[in-house]
């Protein structure tokens, strides 16, 4: 039988990073991490409970949170009585779009800050320059990704 240690380590690390980066509950990160690497890629709620050693309520609540964010999809195959979850096809881009919104907000704040001080104020200028560069470069990166 194949060891689950690398899988468990991946899920634990993803949970931690997802919680910090996306301000999401730990179980949401565990669920998303598992759905990214499980085989088959579609899992029943019951299978997710077993794989993650989680309660039905926890899986259901976190699944709904991820569904609301558009990161996973729920479907019921024909002639089945069970719902399945899988990663949304555009999950990585949907996560990035949330980060883009944050960058745009920070850029607007940088614009406001730069208008309040002299051009020599390096603290605000550096803040402004970084977020201006990000706003300028991010559409190019997205275009490159979509071309792939």
C-alpha positions as MATLAB code, in Angstrom:
seq = 'XXXXXXXXXXXXXXXXXXXXXXXXXXXXXXXXXXXXXXXXXXXXXXXXXXXXXXXXXXXXXXXXXXXXXXXXXXXXXXXXXXXXXXXXXXXXXXXXXXXXXXXXXXXXXXXXXXXXXXXXXXXXXXXXXXXXXXXXXXXXXXXXXXXX';
ca = [
       0.000    0.000    0.000;
       1.287    3.445   -0.938;
       2.230    5.757    1.927;
      -0.078    8.692    2.505;
       2.598   10.791    4.220;
       3.397   12.966    1.150;
      -0.331   13.462    0.543;
      -0.945   14.380    4.173;
       2.018   16.783    4.133;
       0.719   18.451    0.947;
      -2.770   18.837    2.389;
      -1.409   20.236    5.672;
       0.824   22.751    3.898;
      -1.888   23.809    1.443;
      -4.308   24.251    4.343;
      -1.867   26.557    6.120;
      -1.022   28.629    3.052;
      -4.642   28.833    1.860;
      -5.786   29.945    5.301;
      -3.144   32.709    5.415;
      -3.350   33.826    1.776;
      -7.121   33.626    1.285;
      -8.315   34.121    4.861;
     -10.286   30.902    4.639;
     -11.060   28.260    7.269;
      -8.500   25.454    7.537;
     -10.951   22.764    6.421;
     -11.692   24.701    3.227;
      -8.000   24.487    2.358;
      -7.887   20.784    3.193;
     -10.894   20.107    0.992;
      -9.529   22.113   -1.930;
      -6.077   20.513   -1.623;
      -7.524   17.014   -1.633;
      -9.738   17.718   -4.632;
      -6.683   18.929   -6.560;
      -4.815   15.635   -6.189;
      -7.390   12.894   -5.598;
      -8.139   10.099   -8.034;
     -10.749   10.089   -9.397;
     -11.025   13.877   -9.561;
     -14.719   13.768   -8.650;
     -15.521   12.771   -5.079;
     -18.721   12.155   -3.159;
     -19.270   13.993    0.099;
     -18.949   10.682    1.912;
     -15.595    9.927    0.266;
     -14.348   13.394    1.238;
     -15.405   12.838    4.855;
     -13.416    9.618    4.985;
     -10.353   10.947    3.167;
     -10.149   14.068    5.345;
     -11.350   12.477    8.598;
     -13.983   15.191    8.737;
     -17.592   15.360    9.830;
     -20.453   15.528    7.353;
     -21.276   19.036    8.573;
     -17.721   20.265    8.130;
     -17.422   18.912    4.583;
     -20.840   20.250    3.662;
     -20.178   23.727    5.093;
     -16.731   24.054    3.512;
     -17.989   22.680    0.196;
     -20.670   25.366    0.164;
     -18.077   28.041    0.911;
     -15.886   26.826   -1.970;
     -18.927   26.560   -4.246;
     -19.891   30.143   -3.401;
     -16.363   31.273   -4.317;
     -16.558   29.363   -7.599;
     -13.559   27.187   -6.741;
     -15.343   23.822   -6.898;
     -18.323   22.447   -8.767;
     -21.102   20.160   -7.596;
     -22.867   17.767   -9.933;
     -24.950   14.623   -9.908;
     -24.232   12.074  -12.631;
     -27.211   10.574  -14.463;
     -28.842    7.710  -12.574;
     -26.979    8.598   -9.366;
     -28.397    9.568   -6.012;
     -25.182   11.200   -4.837;
     -23.700   14.596   -5.437;
     -20.041   14.873   -6.364;
     -17.530   17.685   -5.951;
     -14.589   18.505   -8.169;
     -12.222   21.405   -8.730;
     -13.659   24.086  -10.974;
     -11.807   24.173  -14.275;
     -10.873   27.843  -13.737;
     -10.009   27.522  -10.035;
      -6.438   28.890  -10.300;
      -7.566   31.958  -12.244;
     -10.467   32.549   -9.861;
      -8.065   32.567   -6.937;
      -5.792   34.960   -8.794;
      -8.688   37.295   -9.591;
      -9.263   37.775   -5.869;
      -5.632   38.749   -5.496;
      -5.912   41.107   -8.456;
      -8.770   42.916   -6.730;
      -6.550   43.348   -3.674;
      -3.718   44.731   -5.809;
      -6.095   47.213   -7.445;
      -7.337   48.378   -4.052;
      -3.758   48.792   -2.813;
      -2.879   50.689   -5.997;
      -5.767   53.097   -5.409;
      -4.530   53.651   -1.862;
      -1.012   54.220   -3.160;
      -2.370   56.822   -5.592;
      -4.113   58.561   -2.712;
      -0.992   58.372   -0.548;
       1.309   59.758   -3.230;
      -1.016   62.741   -3.656;
      -0.592   63.603    0.032;
       3.202   63.874    0.190;
       6.115   65.377   -1.641;
       7.642   63.316   -4.485;
      10.748   62.784   -2.334;
       8.860   60.669    0.217;
      10.414   57.317   -0.647;
       8.140   55.297    1.636;
       5.007   56.255   -0.276;
       6.800   56.413   -3.622;
       8.079   52.831   -3.291;
       4.597   51.669   -2.274;
       3.086   53.497   -5.256;
       5.732   52.336   -7.736;
       5.390   48.683   -6.784;
       1.611   48.613   -7.082;
       1.702   50.658  -10.286;
       4.055   48.073  -11.774;
       1.802   45.218  -10.650;
      -1.278   46.863  -12.155;
       0.601   47.350  -15.418;
       2.121   43.853  -15.611;
      -0.699   41.634  -14.346;
      -2.860   41.867  -17.490;
       0.167   40.799  -19.547;
       0.735   37.785  -17.296;
      -2.918   36.792  -17.527;
      -2.769   37.045  -21.321;
       0.335   34.843  -21.348;
      -1.424   32.283  -19.168;
      -4.496   32.227  -21.386;
      -2.327   31.763  -24.481;
      -0.874   28.588  -22.929;
];
